[in-house]
mmCIF file of C-alpha atoms in Angstrom:
data_model
loop_
_atom_site.group_PDB
_atom_site.id
_atom_site.type_symbol
_atom_site.label_atom_id
_atom_site.label_comp_id
_atom_site.label_asym_id
_atom_site.label_seq_id
_atom_site.Cartn_x
_atom_site.Cartn_y
_atom_site.Cartn_z
ATOM 1 C CA MET X 24 -33.036 1.035 19.101
ATOM 2 C CA ASN X 25 -30.266 -1.535 18.675
ATOM 3 C CA ALA X 26 -30.306 -3.830 15.656
ATOM 4 C CA PRO X 27 -31.215 -7.462 16.382
ATOM 5 C CA LEU X 28 -28.365 -9.925 16.716
ATOM 6 C CA SER X 29 -29.573 -11.782 13.641
ATOM 7 C CA ALA X 30 -28.716 -8.781 11.461
ATOM 8 C CA PRO X 31 -25.159 -7.472 11.735
ATOM 9 C CA ALA X 32 -24.740 -3.720 11.766
ATOM 10 C CA ASP X 33 -22.594 -3.766 8.629
ATOM 11 C CA ALA X 34 -24.911 -5.853 6.446
ATOM 12 C CA THR X 35 -28.450 -5.877 5.094
ATOM 13 C CA THR X 36 -30.606 -8.990 4.947
ATOM 14 C CA THR X 37 -28.893 -11.514 2.662
ATOM 15 C CA TRP X 38 -29.186 -15.126 1.548
ATOM 16 C CA VAL X 39 -27.480 -16.129 4.796
ATOM 17 C CA ASP X 40 -30.417 -14.759 6.801
ATOM 18 C CA ARG X 41 -33.049 -16.137 4.418
ATOM 19 C CA ARG X 42 -31.727 -19.557 3.444
ATOM 20 C CA ALA X 43 -28.834 -20.790 5.586
ATOM 21 C CA PRO X 44 -29.491 -23.090 8.584
ATOM 22 C CA ALA X 45 -29.645 -21.050 11.782
ATOM 23 C CA PHE X 46 -26.633 -22.766 13.378
ATOM 24 C CA LEU X 47 -24.437 -21.903 10.370
ATOM 25 C CA ARG X 48 -25.407 -18.248 10.021
ATOM 26 C CA PRO X 49 -22.912 -16.790 12.533
ATOM 27 C CA PHE X 50 -20.041 -18.716 10.935
ATOM 28 C CA LEU X 51 -21.062 -17.697 7.417
ATOM 29 C CA ARG X 52 -21.162 -14.083 8.585
ATOM 30 C CA LEU X 53 -17.747 -14.547 10.185
ATOM 31 C CA ALA X 54 -16.435 -15.620 6.767
ATOM 32 C CA ARG X 55 -18.378 -12.729 5.112
ATOM 33 C CA ALA X 56 -20.229 -15.232 2.939
ATOM 34 C CA ASP X 57 -23.099 -12.756 3.027
ATOM 35 C CA ARG X 58 -20.864 -10.176 1.325
ATOM 36 C CA PRO X 59 -19.110 -11.876 -1.624
ATOM 37 C CA ILE X 60 -17.484 -8.678 -2.891
ATOM 38 C CA GLY X 61 -14.307 -9.468 -0.950
ATOM 39 C CA SER X 62 -13.992 -12.872 -2.612
ATOM 40 C CA TRP X 63 -14.435 -11.249 -5.999
ATOM 41 C CA LEU X 64 -11.746 -8.675 -5.286
ATOM 42 C CA LEU X 65 -9.354 -11.390 -4.102
ATOM 43 C CA LEU X 66 -10.091 -13.529 -7.164
ATOM 44 C CA ILE X 67 -9.875 -10.864 -9.856
ATOM 45 C CA PRO X 68 -6.044 -10.440 -9.842
ATOM 46 C CA CYS X 69 -5.835 -14.248 -10.157
ATOM 47 C CA LEU X 70 -8.064 -14.057 -13.229
ATOM 48 C CA TRP X 71 -5.981 -11.243 -14.703
ATOM 49 C CA SER X 72 -2.714 -13.079 -14.279
ATOM 50 C CA THR X 73 -4.064 -16.381 -15.576
ATOM 51 C CA ALA X 74 -5.463 -14.740 -18.705
ATOM 52 C CA LEU X 75 -2.270 -12.776 -19.304
ATOM 53 C CA ALA X 76 -0.119 -15.867 -18.745
ATOM 54 C CA ALA X 77 -2.359 -17.832 -21.113
ATOM 55 C CA GLY X 78 -1.703 -15.190 -23.750
ATOM 56 C CA ILE X 79 2.042 -15.532 -23.236
ATOM 57 C CA SER X 80 1.896 -19.321 -23.508
ATOM 58 C CA ALA X 81 -0.172 -19.048 -26.677
ATOM 59 C CA GLY X 82 2.346 -16.638 -28.157
ATOM 60 C CA GLU X 83 5.073 -19.180 -27.474
ATOM 61 C CA GLY X 84 3.144 -21.837 -29.376
ATOM 62 C CA THR X 85 1.789 -23.671 -26.323
ATOM 63 C CA PRO X 86 -1.777 -22.383 -25.769
ATOM 64 C CA ARG X 87 -3.363 -23.771 -22.610
ATOM 65 C CA PRO X 88 -7.015 -22.641 -22.544
ATOM 66 C CA VAL X 89 -8.334 -25.776 -20.795
ATOM 67 C CA GLN X 90 -5.581 -25.639 -18.161
ATOM 68 C CA ALA X 91 -6.198 -21.915 -17.670
ATOM 69 C CA PHE X 92 -9.933 -22.493 -17.163
ATOM 70 C CA GLY X 93 -9.232 -25.224 -14.614
ATOM 71 C CA LEU X 94 -6.861 -22.929 -12.746
ATOM 72 C CA MET X 95 -9.500 -20.202 -12.629
ATOM 73 C CA LEU X 96 -11.949 -22.629 -11.019
ATOM 74 C CA LEU X 97 -9.333 -23.613 -8.431
ATOM 75 C CA PHE X 98 -8.539 -19.954 -7.766
ATOM 76 C CA ALA X 99 -12.254 -19.231 -7.300
ATOM 77 C CA ILE X 100 -12.577 -21.949 -4.656
ATOM 78 C CA GLY X 101 -9.357 -20.807 -3.022
ATOM 79 C CA ALA X 102 -10.426 -17.160 -3.047
ATOM 80 C CA VAL X 103 -13.673 -17.929 -1.207
ATOM 81 C CA ALA X 104 -11.910 -20.129 1.351
ATOM 82 C CA MET X 105 -8.942 -17.853 1.976
ATOM 83 C CA ARG X 106 -10.994 -14.662 2.035
ATOM 84 C CA GLY X 107 -13.211 -16.316 4.633
ATOM 85 C CA ALA X 108 -10.159 -17.421 6.607
ATOM 86 C CA GLY X 109 -8.689 -13.935 6.381
ATOM 87 C CA CYS X 110 -11.913 -12.342 7.627
ATOM 88 C CA THR X 111 -12.099 -14.846 10.480
ATOM 89 C CA TRP X 112 -8.487 -14.112 11.476
ATOM 90 C CA ASN X 113 -9.140 -10.381 11.204
ATOM 91 C CA ASP X 114 -12.200 -10.640 13.459
ATOM 92 C CA ILE X 115 -10.322 -12.735 16.018
ATOM 93 C CA LEU X 116 -7.669 -10.035 16.308
ATOM 94 C CA ASP X 117 -10.123 -7.125 16.103
ATOM 95 C CA ARG X 118 -12.918 -8.471 18.316
ATOM 96 C CA ASP X 119 -12.434 -5.762 20.946
ATOM 97 C CA ILE X 120 -12.172 -2.924 18.418
ATOM 98 C CA ASP X 121 -15.179 -4.195 16.444
ATOM 99 C CA GLY X 122 -17.280 -4.063 19.594
ATOM 100 C CA ARG X 123 -16.684 -0.297 19.804
ATOM 101 C CA VAL X 124 -17.461 0.511 16.150
ATOM 102 C CA GLU X 125 -21.110 1.003 15.204
ATOM 103 C CA ARG X 126 -20.843 -0.724 11.815
ATOM 104 C CA THR X 127 -19.128 -3.818 13.234
ATOM 105 C CA ARG X 128 -20.346 -4.130 16.826
ATOM 106 C CA LEU X 129 -22.780 -6.939 15.982
ATOM 107 C CA ARG X 130 -20.330 -9.124 14.111
ATOM 108 C CA PRO X 131 -20.357 -12.716 15.409
ATOM 109 C CA LEU X 132 -17.364 -12.454 17.775
ATOM 110 C CA PRO X 133 -17.998 -9.138 19.565
ATOM 111 C CA SER X 134 -21.713 -9.933 19.838
ATOM 112 C CA GLY X 135 -21.042 -13.372 21.328
ATOM 113 C CA GLN X 136 -22.730 -15.356 18.541
ATOM 114 C CA VAL X 137 -19.459 -17.262 18.006
ATOM 115 C CA GLY X 138 -16.955 -18.078 20.740
ATOM 116 C CA LEU X 139 -13.210 -17.677 20.340
ATOM 117 C CA LEU X 140 -12.582 -21.431 20.223
ATOM 118 C CA GLY X 141 -15.273 -21.888 17.595
ATOM 119 C CA ALA X 142 -13.724 -19.121 15.514
ATOM 120 C CA PHE X 143 -10.305 -20.799 15.622
ATOM 121 C CA VAL X 144 -11.792 -24.160 14.612
ATOM 122 C CA PHE X 145 -13.651 -22.499 11.731
ATOM 123 C CA LEU X 146 -10.445 -20.743 10.706
ATOM 124 C CA GLY X 147 -8.675 -24.098 10.567
ATOM 125 C CA LEU X 148 -11.394 -25.667 8.413
ATOM 126 C CA GLN X 149 -11.227 -22.835 5.889
ATOM 127 C CA ALA X 150 -7.445 -22.994 5.822
ATOM 128 C CA LEU X 151 -7.720 -26.737 5.123
ATOM 129 C CA VAL X 152 -9.828 -26.038 2.035
ATOM 130 C CA GLY X 153 -7.206 -23.528 0.918
ATOM 131 C CA LEU X 154 -4.469 -26.123 1.461
ATOM 132 C CA ILE X 155 -6.317 -28.700 -0.649
ATOM 133 C CA VAL X 156 -6.574 -26.175 -3.480
ATOM 134 C CA LEU X 157 -2.908 -25.285 -3.069
ATOM 135 C CA LEU X 158 -1.816 -28.910 -3.370
ATOM 136 C CA CYS X 159 -3.514 -29.078 -6.787
ATOM 137 C CA LEU X 160 -1.013 -26.520 -8.144
ATOM 138 C CA PRO X 161 2.514 -27.040 -9.503
ATOM 139 C CA PRO X 162 5.382 -26.867 -6.960
ATOM 140 C CA PHE X 163 6.522 -23.421 -8.165
ATOM 141 C CA ALA X 164 3.009 -22.056 -7.606
ATOM 142 C CA ILE X 165 2.813 -23.668 -4.168
ATOM 143 C CA VAL X 166 6.029 -21.933 -3.092
ATOM 144 C CA THR X 167 4.793 -18.638 -4.554
ATOM 145 C CA ALA X 168 1.498 -18.899 -2.662
ATOM 146 C CA LEU X 169 3.139 -19.824 0.644
ATOM 147 C CA SER X 170 5.352 -16.743 0.350
ATOM 148 C CA SER X 171 2.275 -14.577 0.932
ATOM 149 C CA LEU X 172 1.337 -16.020 4.318
ATOM 150 C CA GLY X 173 3.415 -13.599 6.377
ATOM 151 C CA VAL X 174 1.779 -10.568 4.771
ATOM 152 C CA VAL X 175 -1.683 -12.098 5.187
ATOM 153 C CA ALA X 176 -1.064 -12.868 8.858
ATOM 154 C CA VAL X 177 0.146 -9.384 9.848
ATOM 155 C CA TYR X 178 -2.341 -7.314 7.843
ATOM 156 C CA PRO X 179 -5.037 -7.078 10.581
ATOM 157 C CA LEU X 180 -2.440 -5.614 12.959
ATOM 158 C CA MET X 181 -1.279 -2.880 10.588
ATOM 159 C CA LYS X 182 -4.138 -0.507 11.366
ATOM 160 C CA ARG X 183 -2.591 -0.161 14.812
ATOM 161 C CA VAL X 184 0.868 0.609 13.413
ATOM 162 C CA ILE X 185 0.900 2.498 10.102
ATOM 163 C CA TRP X 186 -1.293 5.196 8.597
ATOM 164 C CA ILE X 187 -1.826 3.313 5.323
ATOM 165 C CA PRO X 188 -2.673 -0.273 6.314
ATOM 166 C CA GLN X 189 -4.363 -0.435 2.914
ATOM 167 C CA LEU X 190 -0.872 -0.820 1.436
ATOM 168 C CA VAL X 191 -0.376 -4.097 3.313
ATOM 169 C CA LEU X 192 -3.848 -5.200 2.230
ATOM 170 C CA GLY X 193 -2.762 -4.432 -1.325
ATOM 171 C CA LEU X 194 0.309 -6.638 -0.945
ATOM 172 C CA ALA X 195 -1.910 -9.497 0.259
ATOM 173 C CA PHE X 196 -4.961 -9.081 -1.979
ATOM 174 C CA SER X 197 -2.854 -8.592 -5.116
ATOM 175 C CA TRP X 198 -0.834 -11.786 -4.685
ATOM 176 C CA GLY X 199 -3.098 -13.442 -7.228
ATOM 177 C CA ALA X 200 -1.493 -11.224 -9.871
ATOM 178 C CA LEU X 201 1.549 -13.489 -9.489
ATOM 179 C CA MET X 202 -0.305 -16.776 -9.069
ATOM 180 C CA GLY X 203 -1.617 -17.183 -12.620
ATOM 181 C CA PHE X 204 1.906 -16.924 -14.006
ATOM 182 C CA ALA X 205 3.317 -19.199 -11.302
ATOM 183 C CA ALA X 206 0.670 -21.865 -11.939
ATOM 184 C CA LEU X 207 0.383 -21.725 -15.744
ATOM 185 C CA ILE X 208 3.926 -21.042 -16.982
ATOM 186 C CA GLU X 209 5.774 -21.754 -13.703
ATOM 187 C CA ALA X 210 7.736 -18.515 -13.898
ATOM 188 C CA LEU X 211 7.405 -14.890 -12.823
ATOM 189 C CA PRO X 212 8.293 -12.696 -15.808
ATOM 190 C CA PRO X 213 8.470 -8.882 -15.594
ATOM 191 C CA ALA X 214 4.805 -8.692 -16.640
ATOM 192 C CA ALA X 215 3.825 -10.490 -13.423
ATOM 193 C CA PHE X 216 5.504 -7.945 -11.165
ATOM 194 C CA LEU X 217 4.139 -5.002 -13.162
ATOM 195 C CA LEU X 218 0.641 -6.458 -12.887
ATOM 196 C CA TYR X 219 1.183 -7.022 -9.159
ATOM 197 C CA ALA X 220 2.317 -3.423 -8.627
ATOM 198 C CA GLY X 221 -0.657 -2.065 -10.555
ATOM 199 C CA SER X 222 -3.049 -4.219 -8.564
ATOM 200 C CA ILE X 223 -1.554 -2.965 -5.288
ATOM 201 C CA LEU X 224 -2.341 0.643 -6.212
ATOM 202 C CA TRP X 225 -5.847 -0.373 -7.245
ATOM 203 C CA VAL X 226 -6.427 -2.084 -3.879
ATOM 204 C CA VAL X 227 -5.086 0.886 -1.909
ATOM 205 C CA GLY X 228 -7.478 3.106 -3.859
ATOM 206 C CA TYR X 229 -10.639 1.085 -3.454
ATOM 207 C CA ASP X 230 -9.996 0.215 0.188
ATOM 208 C CA THR X 231 -9.472 3.902 0.954
ATOM 209 C CA ILE X 232 -12.987 4.447 -0.392
ATOM 210 C CA TYR X 233 -14.244 1.629 1.834
ATOM 211 C CA ALA X 234 -12.439 3.024 4.894
ATOM 212 C CA HIS X 235 -14.312 6.324 4.635
ATOM 213 C CA GLN X 236 -17.383 4.507 6.007
ATOM 214 C CA ASP X 237 -15.581 4.116 9.344
ATOM 215 C CA ARG X 238 -13.548 7.326 9.405
ATOM 216 C CA GLU X 239 -15.201 8.845 12.474
ATOM 217 C CA ASP X 240 -15.353 5.583 14.432
ATOM 218 C CA ASP X 241 -11.714 4.838 13.572
ATOM 219 C CA GLU X 242 -10.717 8.218 14.934
ATOM 220 C CA GLN X 243 -12.562 7.576 18.199
ATOM 221 C CA VAL X 244 -10.944 4.170 18.807
ATOM 222 C CA GLY X 245 -7.511 5.234 17.535
ATOM 223 C CA VAL X 246 -7.382 3.037 14.414
ATOM 224 C CA LYS X 247 -5.268 4.341 11.535
ATOM 225 C CA SER X 248 -6.370 4.324 7.896
ATOM 226 C CA SER X 249 -5.644 6.048 4.598
ATOM 227 C CA ALA X 250 -9.130 7.580 4.819
ATOM 228 C CA ARG X 251 -8.163 9.366 8.025
ATOM 229 C CA LEU X 252 -4.760 10.313 6.645
ATOM 230 C CA LEU X 253 -5.999 11.730 3.341
ATOM 231 C CA GLY X 254 -9.322 13.169 4.509
ATOM 232 C CA SER X 255 -10.600 15.836 2.129
ATOM 233 C CA ALA X 256 -7.618 15.217 -0.179
ATOM 234 C CA THR X 257 -8.871 11.706 -0.963
ATOM 235 C CA ARG X 258 -10.215 12.515 -4.419
ATOM 236 C CA PRO X 259 -6.940 13.794 -5.979
ATOM 237 C CA TRP X 260 -4.937 11.033 -4.276
ATOM 238 C CA LEU X 261 -7.429 8.456 -5.521
ATOM 239 C CA ALA X 262 -6.950 9.798 -9.036
ATOM 240 C CA VAL X 263 -3.170 9.395 -8.651
ATOM 241 C CA LEU X 264 -3.496 5.854 -7.299
ATOM 242 C CA TYR X 265 -5.886 4.765 -10.020
ATOM 243 C CA ALA X 266 -3.835 6.419 -12.776
ATOM 244 C CA GLY X 267 -0.749 4.638 -11.471
ATOM 245 C CA ALA X 268 -2.634 1.341 -11.433
ATOM 246 C CA ALA X 269 -3.732 1.757 -15.054
ATOM 247 C CA LEU X 270 -0.230 2.744 -16.196
ATOM 248 C CA LEU X 271 1.465 -0.183 -14.441
ATOM 249 C CA ILE X 272 -1.080 -2.658 -15.753
ATOM 250 C CA GLY X 273 -0.588 -1.172 -19.204
ATOM 251 C CA ALA X 274 3.150 -1.725 -18.830
ATOM 252 C CA ALA X 275 2.392 -5.346 -17.878
ATOM 253 C CA LEU X 276 0.429 -5.766 -21.109
ATOM 254 C CA VAL X 277 3.332 -4.357 -23.122
ATOM 255 C CA ALA X 278 5.797 -6.652 -21.356
ATOM 256 C CA ALA X 279 3.541 -9.651 -22.031
ATOM 257 C CA GLY X 280 3.015 -8.772 -25.692
ATOM 258 C CA ALA X 281 -0.746 -8.651 -25.179
ATOM 259 C CA GLY X 282 -3.104 -8.170 -28.107
ATOM 260 C CA PRO X 283 -5.377 -5.200 -28.896
ATOM 261 C CA LEU X 284 -8.370 -6.583 -27.014
ATOM 262 C CA ALA X 285 -6.355 -6.556 -23.800
ATOM 263 C CA TYR X 286 -5.836 -2.815 -24.216
ATOM 264 C CA ALA X 287 -9.557 -2.378 -24.867
ATOM 265 C CA GLY X 288 -10.177 -4.065 -21.530
ATOM 266 C CA LEU X 289 -7.632 -1.786 -19.886
ATOM 267 C CA ALA X 290 -9.335 1.273 -21.377
ATOM 268 C CA ALA X 291 -12.704 0.147 -20.001
ATOM 269 C CA PHE X 292 -11.087 -0.483 -16.609
ATOM 270 C CA ALA X 293 -9.487 2.986 -16.591
ATOM 271 C CA LEU X 294 -12.752 4.690 -17.576
ATOM 272 C CA HIS X 295 -14.551 2.916 -14.752
ATOM 273 C CA LEU X 296 -11.905 4.089 -12.275
ATOM 274 C CA ALA X 297 -12.276 7.648 -13.573
ATOM 275 C CA TRP X 298 -16.042 7.379 -13.000
ATOM 276 C CA GLN X 299 -15.365 6.305 -9.411
ATOM 277 C CA VAL X 300 -13.177 9.335 -8.769
ATOM 278 C CA ARG X 301 -15.837 11.632 -10.193
ATOM 279 C CA ARG X 302 -18.710 9.944 -8.346
ATOM 280 C CA LEU X 303 -17.115 9.673 -4.898
ATOM 281 C CA ASP X 304 -18.458 11.655 -1.944
ATOM 282 C CA ILE X 305 -16.421 10.760 1.142
ATOM 283 C CA ASP X 306 -19.121 12.177 3.437
ATOM 284 C CA ASP X 307 -21.760 9.755 2.125
ATOM 285 C CA PRO X 308 -21.023 6.300 3.633
ATOM 286 C CA ALA X 309 -23.721 4.563 1.594
ATOM 287 C CA LEU X 310 -22.300 5.960 -1.632
ATOM 288 C CA CYS X 311 -18.767 4.989 -0.570
ATOM 289 C CA LEU X 312 -19.964 1.387 -0.250
ATOM 290 C CA VAL X 313 -21.606 1.498 -3.681
ATOM 291 C CA VAL X 314 -18.473 2.902 -5.326
ATOM 292 C CA PHE X 315 -16.257 0.416 -3.496
ATOM 293 C CA ARG X 316 -18.375 -2.537 -4.612
ATOM 294 C CA SER X 317 -18.307 -1.335 -8.220
ATOM 295 C CA ASN X 318 -14.643 -2.355 -8.371
ATOM 296 C CA ARG X 319 -15.774 -5.895 -9.082
ATOM 297 C CA ASP X 320 -17.190 -4.634 -12.376
ATOM 298 C CA ALA X 321 -14.052 -2.625 -13.093
ATOM 299 C CA GLY X 322 -11.865 -5.671 -12.562
ATOM 300 C CA LEU X 323 -14.079 -7.907 -14.683
ATOM 301 C CA LEU X 324 -13.961 -5.415 -17.555
ATOM 302 C CA LEU X 325 -10.187 -5.731 -17.626
ATOM 303 C CA PHE X 326 -10.399 -9.505 -17.318
ATOM 304 C CA ALA X 327 -12.814 -9.703 -20.259
ATOM 305 C CA GLY X 328 -10.284 -7.913 -22.452
ATOM 306 C CA LEU X 329 -7.380 -10.072 -21.255
ATOM 307 C CA ALA X 330 -9.353 -13.293 -21.736
ATOM 308 C CA ALA X 331 -10.493 -12.325 -25.228
ATOM 309 C CA ALA X 332 -6.922 -11.409 -26.198
ATOM 310 C CA ALA X 333 -5.634 -14.735 -24.857
ATOM 311 C CA LEU X 334 -8.244 -16.735 -26.773
ATOM 312 C CA LEU X 335 -7.319 -15.012 -30.031
ATOM 313 C CA ALA X 336 -3.542 -15.139 -29.491
#
């Protein structure tokens, strides 16, 4: 029996189904408001970079805790808006593919709950919110943010072109690792690029886990992914990706002169990633989703250490 149109194939009943006005539900699903994990994963590198940059500014005798907190609030609003815009853009481009994949066939566009024109209007409204947030940042940060738009725009097409589209997602989703530095100290020191590189490997790792949910469907419709490429070798490659992420982020902490609590956060982050590698079963889609979602907790563990180190710097 087919699932009802009110419940997308890739989601359980959420607050959108229970509380949101009926006319808004398809648009909220289009923005993945019913699945906030994506907004968290987009926000977390912003939090990392802001905390690390705050530690640098404190070490230079100019601590900016209030400014850093304000930036985090702006980044949170921007992450929700731009993640929603990115999902909407992705679904516009993938509407035909999504209709042939079991997990996504009842998303608002392929199921007809939202028309193409409505999706474009909704995309514009979300982008407007992102623009308002952007204009609250210093000019250097605005230029830094705008430099990511090309990567964001082409990401949904990469699954048709390269075998590791997760790498392009990593380039886009990790941009926040630069933004905290750009907004708080209006510079991109070596620590920013090391943090960015580490975040990219983290994203490639966790999105490979996520992609294993769709491995068989992707093969049938001809969509490329790191899950299809790595197959049964995913676990050792995931260990390499996560180890590389921890090492690069550790190098960022060294370059930034971070305090001991930052390294405690990194250790907790690395242990969580090791647990993911051990726990993963690529043939259990439900477990893959659980492990993927746990990356929010991994990222927040690192952020807690960075924030504590910055406050005590």
